[in-house]
mmCIF file of C-alpha atoms in Angstrom:
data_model
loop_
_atom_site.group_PDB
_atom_site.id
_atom_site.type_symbol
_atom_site.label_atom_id
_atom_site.label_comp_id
_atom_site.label_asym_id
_atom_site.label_seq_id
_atom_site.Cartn_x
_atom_site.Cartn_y
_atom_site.Cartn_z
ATOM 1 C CA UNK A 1 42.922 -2.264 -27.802
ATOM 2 C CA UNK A 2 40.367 -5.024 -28.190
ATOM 3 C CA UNK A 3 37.273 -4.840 -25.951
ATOM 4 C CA UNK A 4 35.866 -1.914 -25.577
ATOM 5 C CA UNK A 5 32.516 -3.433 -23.532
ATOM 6 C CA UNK A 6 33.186 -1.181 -20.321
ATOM 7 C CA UNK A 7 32.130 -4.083 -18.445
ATOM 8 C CA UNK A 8 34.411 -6.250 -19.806
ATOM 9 C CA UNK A 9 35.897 -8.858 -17.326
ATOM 10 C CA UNK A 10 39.132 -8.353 -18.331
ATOM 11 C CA UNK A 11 38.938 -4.805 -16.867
ATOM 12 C CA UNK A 12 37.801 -5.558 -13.216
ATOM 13 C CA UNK A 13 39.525 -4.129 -10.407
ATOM 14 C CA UNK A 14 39.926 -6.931 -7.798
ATOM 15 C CA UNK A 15 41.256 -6.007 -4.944
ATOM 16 C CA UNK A 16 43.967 -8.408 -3.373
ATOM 17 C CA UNK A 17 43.893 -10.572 -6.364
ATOM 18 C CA UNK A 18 44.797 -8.326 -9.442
ATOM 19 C CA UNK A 19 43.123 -7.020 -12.803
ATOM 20 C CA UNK A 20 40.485 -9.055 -14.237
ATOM 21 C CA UNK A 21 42.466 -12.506 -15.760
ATOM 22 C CA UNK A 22 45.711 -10.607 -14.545
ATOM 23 C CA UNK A 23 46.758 -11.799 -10.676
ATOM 24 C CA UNK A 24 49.249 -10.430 -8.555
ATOM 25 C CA UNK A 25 53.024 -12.889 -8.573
ATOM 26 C CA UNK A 26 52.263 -13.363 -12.336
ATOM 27 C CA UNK A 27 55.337 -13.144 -13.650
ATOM 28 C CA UNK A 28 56.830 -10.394 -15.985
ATOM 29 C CA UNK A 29 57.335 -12.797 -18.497
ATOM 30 C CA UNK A 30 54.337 -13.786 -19.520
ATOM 31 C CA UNK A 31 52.559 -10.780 -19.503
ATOM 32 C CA UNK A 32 52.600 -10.190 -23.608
ATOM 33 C CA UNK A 33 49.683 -12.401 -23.741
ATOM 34 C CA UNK A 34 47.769 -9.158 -22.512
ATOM 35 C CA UNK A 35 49.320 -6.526 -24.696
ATOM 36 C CA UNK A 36 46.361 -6.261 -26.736
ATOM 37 C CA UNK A 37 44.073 -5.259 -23.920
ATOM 38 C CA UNK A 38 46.502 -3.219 -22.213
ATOM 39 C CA UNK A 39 48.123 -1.678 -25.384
ATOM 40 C CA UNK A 40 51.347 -0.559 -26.219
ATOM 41 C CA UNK A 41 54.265 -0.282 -23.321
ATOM 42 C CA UNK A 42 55.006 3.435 -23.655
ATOM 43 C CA UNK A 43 58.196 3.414 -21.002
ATOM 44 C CA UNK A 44 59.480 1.142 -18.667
ATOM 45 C CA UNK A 45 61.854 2.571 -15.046
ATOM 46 C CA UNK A 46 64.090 -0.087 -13.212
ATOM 47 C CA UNK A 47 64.491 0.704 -9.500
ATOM 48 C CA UNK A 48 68.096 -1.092 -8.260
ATOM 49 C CA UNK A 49 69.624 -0.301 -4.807
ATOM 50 C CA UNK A 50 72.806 -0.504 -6.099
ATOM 51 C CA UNK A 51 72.800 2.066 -8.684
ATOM 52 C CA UNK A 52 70.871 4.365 -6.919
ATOM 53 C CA UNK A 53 73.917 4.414 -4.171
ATOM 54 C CA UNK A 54 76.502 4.408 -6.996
ATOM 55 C CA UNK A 55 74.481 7.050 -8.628
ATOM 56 C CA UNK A 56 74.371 9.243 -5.267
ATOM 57 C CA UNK A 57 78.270 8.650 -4.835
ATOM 58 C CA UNK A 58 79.109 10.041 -7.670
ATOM 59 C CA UNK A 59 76.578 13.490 -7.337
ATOM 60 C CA UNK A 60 78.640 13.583 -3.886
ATOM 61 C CA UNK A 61 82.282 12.749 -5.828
ATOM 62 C CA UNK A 62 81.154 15.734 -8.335
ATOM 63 C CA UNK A 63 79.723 18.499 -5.366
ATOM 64 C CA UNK A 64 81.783 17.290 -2.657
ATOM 65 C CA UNK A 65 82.303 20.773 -1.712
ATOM 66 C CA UNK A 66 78.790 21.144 -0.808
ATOM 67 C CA UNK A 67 78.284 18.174 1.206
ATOM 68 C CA UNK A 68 79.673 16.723 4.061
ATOM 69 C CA UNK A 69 80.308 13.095 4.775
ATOM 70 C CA UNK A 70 77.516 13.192 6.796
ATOM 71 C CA UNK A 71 75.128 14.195 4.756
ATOM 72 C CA UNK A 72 75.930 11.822 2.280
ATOM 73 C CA UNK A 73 75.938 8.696 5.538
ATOM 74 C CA UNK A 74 72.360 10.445 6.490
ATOM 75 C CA UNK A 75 70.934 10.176 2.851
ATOM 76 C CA UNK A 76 72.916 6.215 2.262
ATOM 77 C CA UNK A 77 70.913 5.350 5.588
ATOM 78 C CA UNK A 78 67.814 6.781 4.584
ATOM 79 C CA UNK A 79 67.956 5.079 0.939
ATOM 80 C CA UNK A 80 68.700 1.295 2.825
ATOM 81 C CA UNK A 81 65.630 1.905 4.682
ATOM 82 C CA UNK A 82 63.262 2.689 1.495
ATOM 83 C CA UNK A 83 65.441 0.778 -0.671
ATOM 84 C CA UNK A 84 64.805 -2.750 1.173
ATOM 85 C CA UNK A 85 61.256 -2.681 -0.369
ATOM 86 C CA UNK A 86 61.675 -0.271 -3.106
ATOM 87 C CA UNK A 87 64.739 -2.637 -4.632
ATOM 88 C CA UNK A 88 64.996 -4.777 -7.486
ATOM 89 C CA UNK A 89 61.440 -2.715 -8.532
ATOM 90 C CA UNK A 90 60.338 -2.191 -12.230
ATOM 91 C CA UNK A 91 57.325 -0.270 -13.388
ATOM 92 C CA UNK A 92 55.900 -0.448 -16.886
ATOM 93 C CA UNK A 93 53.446 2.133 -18.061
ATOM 94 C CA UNK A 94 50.850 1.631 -20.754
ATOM 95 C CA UNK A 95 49.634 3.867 -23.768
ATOM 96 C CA UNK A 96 46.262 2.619 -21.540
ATOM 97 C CA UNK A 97 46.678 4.189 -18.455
ATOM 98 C CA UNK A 98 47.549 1.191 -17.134
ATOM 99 C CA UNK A 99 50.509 0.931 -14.960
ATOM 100 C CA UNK A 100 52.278 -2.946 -13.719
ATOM 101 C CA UNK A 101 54.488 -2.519 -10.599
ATOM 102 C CA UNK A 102 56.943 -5.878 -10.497
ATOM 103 C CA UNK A 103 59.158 -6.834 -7.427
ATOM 104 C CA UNK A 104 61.848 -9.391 -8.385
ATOM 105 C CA UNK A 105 59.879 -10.120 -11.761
ATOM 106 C CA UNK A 106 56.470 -10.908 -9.701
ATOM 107 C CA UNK A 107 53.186 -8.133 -10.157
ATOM 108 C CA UNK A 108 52.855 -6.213 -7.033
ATOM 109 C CA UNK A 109 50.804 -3.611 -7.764
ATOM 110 C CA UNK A 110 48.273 -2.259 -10.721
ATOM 111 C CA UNK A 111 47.810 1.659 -10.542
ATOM 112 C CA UNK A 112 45.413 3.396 -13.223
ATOM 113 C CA UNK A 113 45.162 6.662 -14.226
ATOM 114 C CA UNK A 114 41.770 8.482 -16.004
ATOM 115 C CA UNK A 115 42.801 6.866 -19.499
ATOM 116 C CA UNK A 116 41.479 3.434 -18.232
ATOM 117 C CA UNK A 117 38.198 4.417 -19.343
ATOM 118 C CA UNK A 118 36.741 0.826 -18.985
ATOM 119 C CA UNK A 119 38.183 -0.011 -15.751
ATOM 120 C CA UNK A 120 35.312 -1.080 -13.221
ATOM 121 C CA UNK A 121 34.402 -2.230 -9.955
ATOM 122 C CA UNK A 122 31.827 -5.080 -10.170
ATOM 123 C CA UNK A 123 30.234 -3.279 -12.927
ATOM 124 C CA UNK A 124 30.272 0.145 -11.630
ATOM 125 C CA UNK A 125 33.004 2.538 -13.902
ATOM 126 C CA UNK A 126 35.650 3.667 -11.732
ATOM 127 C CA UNK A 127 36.265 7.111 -13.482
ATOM 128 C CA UNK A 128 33.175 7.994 -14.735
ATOM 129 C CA UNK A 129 30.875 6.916 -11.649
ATOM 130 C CA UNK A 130 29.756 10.174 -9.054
ATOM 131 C CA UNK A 131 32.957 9.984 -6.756
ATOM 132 C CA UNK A 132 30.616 9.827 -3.740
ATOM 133 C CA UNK A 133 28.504 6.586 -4.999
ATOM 134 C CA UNK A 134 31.490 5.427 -5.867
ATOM 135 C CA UNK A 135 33.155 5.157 -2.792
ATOM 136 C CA UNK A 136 29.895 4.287 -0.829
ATOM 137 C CA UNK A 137 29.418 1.116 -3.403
ATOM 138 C CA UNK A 138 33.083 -0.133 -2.920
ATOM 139 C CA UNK A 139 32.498 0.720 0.963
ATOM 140 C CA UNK A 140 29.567 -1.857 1.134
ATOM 141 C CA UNK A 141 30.513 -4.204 -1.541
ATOM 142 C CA UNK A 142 34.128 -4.990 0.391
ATOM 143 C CA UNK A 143 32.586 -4.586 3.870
ATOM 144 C CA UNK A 144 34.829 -1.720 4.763
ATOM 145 C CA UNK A 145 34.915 1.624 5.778
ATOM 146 C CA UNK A 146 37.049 4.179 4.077
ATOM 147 C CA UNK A 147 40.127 6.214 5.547
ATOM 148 C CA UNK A 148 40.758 9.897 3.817
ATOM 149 C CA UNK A 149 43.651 12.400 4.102
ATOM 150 C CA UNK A 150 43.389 15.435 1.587
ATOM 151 C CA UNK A 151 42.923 13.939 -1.341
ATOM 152 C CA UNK A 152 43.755 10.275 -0.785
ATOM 153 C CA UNK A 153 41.236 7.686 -0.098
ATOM 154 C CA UNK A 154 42.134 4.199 1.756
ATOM 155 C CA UNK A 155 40.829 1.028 1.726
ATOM 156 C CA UNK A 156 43.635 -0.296 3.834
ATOM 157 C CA UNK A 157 41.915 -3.728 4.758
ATOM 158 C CA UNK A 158 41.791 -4.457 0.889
ATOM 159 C CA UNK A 159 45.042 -2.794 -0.031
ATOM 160 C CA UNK A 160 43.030 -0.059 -2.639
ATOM 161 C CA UNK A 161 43.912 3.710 -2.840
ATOM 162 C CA UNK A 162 41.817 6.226 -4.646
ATOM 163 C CA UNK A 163 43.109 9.889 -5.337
ATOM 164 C CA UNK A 164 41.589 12.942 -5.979
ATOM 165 C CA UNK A 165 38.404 11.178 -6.304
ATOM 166 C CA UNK A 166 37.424 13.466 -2.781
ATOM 167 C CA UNK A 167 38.843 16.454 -1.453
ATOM 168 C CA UNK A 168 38.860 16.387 2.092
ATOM 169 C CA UNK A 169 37.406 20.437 3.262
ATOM 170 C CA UNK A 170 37.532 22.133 6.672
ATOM 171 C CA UNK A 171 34.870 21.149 9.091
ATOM 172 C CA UNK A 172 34.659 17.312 7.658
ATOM 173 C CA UNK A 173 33.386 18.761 4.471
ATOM 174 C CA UNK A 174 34.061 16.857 0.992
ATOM 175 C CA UNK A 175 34.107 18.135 -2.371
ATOM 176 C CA UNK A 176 34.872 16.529 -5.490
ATOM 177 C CA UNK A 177 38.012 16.150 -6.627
ATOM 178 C CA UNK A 178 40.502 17.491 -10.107
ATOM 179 C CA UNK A 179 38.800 14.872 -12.162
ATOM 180 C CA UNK A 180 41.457 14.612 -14.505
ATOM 181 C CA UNK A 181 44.234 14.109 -11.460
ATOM 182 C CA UNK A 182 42.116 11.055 -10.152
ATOM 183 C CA UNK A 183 44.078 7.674 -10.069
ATOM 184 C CA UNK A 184 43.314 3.925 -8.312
ATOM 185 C CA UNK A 185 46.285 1.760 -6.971
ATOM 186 C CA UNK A 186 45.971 -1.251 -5.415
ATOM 187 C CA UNK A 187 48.576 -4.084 -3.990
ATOM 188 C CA UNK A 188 49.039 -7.701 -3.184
ATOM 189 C CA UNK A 189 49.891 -6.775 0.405
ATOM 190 C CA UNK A 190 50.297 -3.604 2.108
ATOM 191 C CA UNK A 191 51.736 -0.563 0.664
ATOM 192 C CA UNK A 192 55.557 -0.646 0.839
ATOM 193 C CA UNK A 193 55.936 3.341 1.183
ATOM 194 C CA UNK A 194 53.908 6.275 1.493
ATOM 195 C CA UNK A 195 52.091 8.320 4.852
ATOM 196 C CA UNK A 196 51.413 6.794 7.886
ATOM 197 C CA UNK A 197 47.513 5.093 7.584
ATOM 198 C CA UNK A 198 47.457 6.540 11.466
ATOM 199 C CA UNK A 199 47.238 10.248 9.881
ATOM 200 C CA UNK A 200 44.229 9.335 7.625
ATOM 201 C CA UNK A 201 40.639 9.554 9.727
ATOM 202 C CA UNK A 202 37.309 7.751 8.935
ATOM 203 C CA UNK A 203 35.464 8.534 5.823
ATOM 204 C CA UNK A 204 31.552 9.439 6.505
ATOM 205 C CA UNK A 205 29.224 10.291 3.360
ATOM 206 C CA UNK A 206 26.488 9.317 4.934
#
């Protein structure tokens, strides 16, 4: 990979727009131009409706004996509900711990594992910064306070999800997190799946 300058622009995490020159709705297309920053595509998964219901007939067709027709109408309705926004979805994962979400061809969402050493937030490393300052500096640079549950941290305003970053304790305690689990997502628009942001409470460090 080419730039290793861990303040590189190409490596900024901007919320709601993308990944440094990379913005979200670029299409899949014409993302080889990047390859050398991002490095080598290691796999590639295709999410498709379809199959997935073709795929789930045919585990039914195979153990119909242990399943009854409706079990099989419970999981089909459960799938259409997921499936509207989890349809027509591929994910491509890179040898930099970089991973491109793309809806109908179009970027959706960049998620980053602790390989993307020179990932940053307006200068400030994202996985080798204290967790705490961390949080506090994204907290005042985007104007927004924080939502935690366990070990996920929400910046649902800005569409940006930290885990394992903070461990959420008994008594509104925090503790570091697995540093090696810790991972960054963030979206174009809001989350398409995942817990209720009702279930997640205010994040105080200070």
């Amino acid at each position: 990979m080419s730039n290793l300058n861990p303040h590189s622009p190409f490596w900024e995490l901007l919320p709601l727009k993308g990944l440094g020159p990379i913005r979200f709705l670029t299409n899949k297309s014409t993302m080889q131009a990047y390859h050398g920053e991002l490095g080598s595509i290691t796999a590639e998964r295709n999410e498709n409706l379809e199959q997935q219901q073709q795929e789930l007939y045919d585990t039914f067709n195979q153990f119909s004996e242990f399943f009854s027709q409706d079990d099989l109408n419970n999981v089909l309705e459960a799938m259409q509900v997921v499936g509207d926004s989890r349809d027509d979805i591929s994910t491509v994962f890179m040898d930099s711990g970089i991973s491109l979400e793309y809806k109908a061809d179009q970027l959706v969402e960049v998620f980053a594992d602790d390989r993307a050493k020179q990932l940053h937030f307006q200068g400030m490393p994202i996985f080798s910064t204290d967790p705490k300052q961390l949080v506090m500096y994204i907290s005042k640079q985007l104007n927004e306070t924080p939502f935690i549950k366990s070990e996920e941290i929400a910046f649902p305003v800005h569409n940006l999800f930290l885990f394992s970053f903070l461990s959420e304790q008994a008594g509104g305690a925090y503790h570091d997190g697995e540093k090696k689990s810790r991972t960054v997502s963030w979206w174009n628009t809001a989350r398409p799946y995942g817990e209720d942001l009702s279930a997640y409470r205010p994040l105080e460090l200070i």
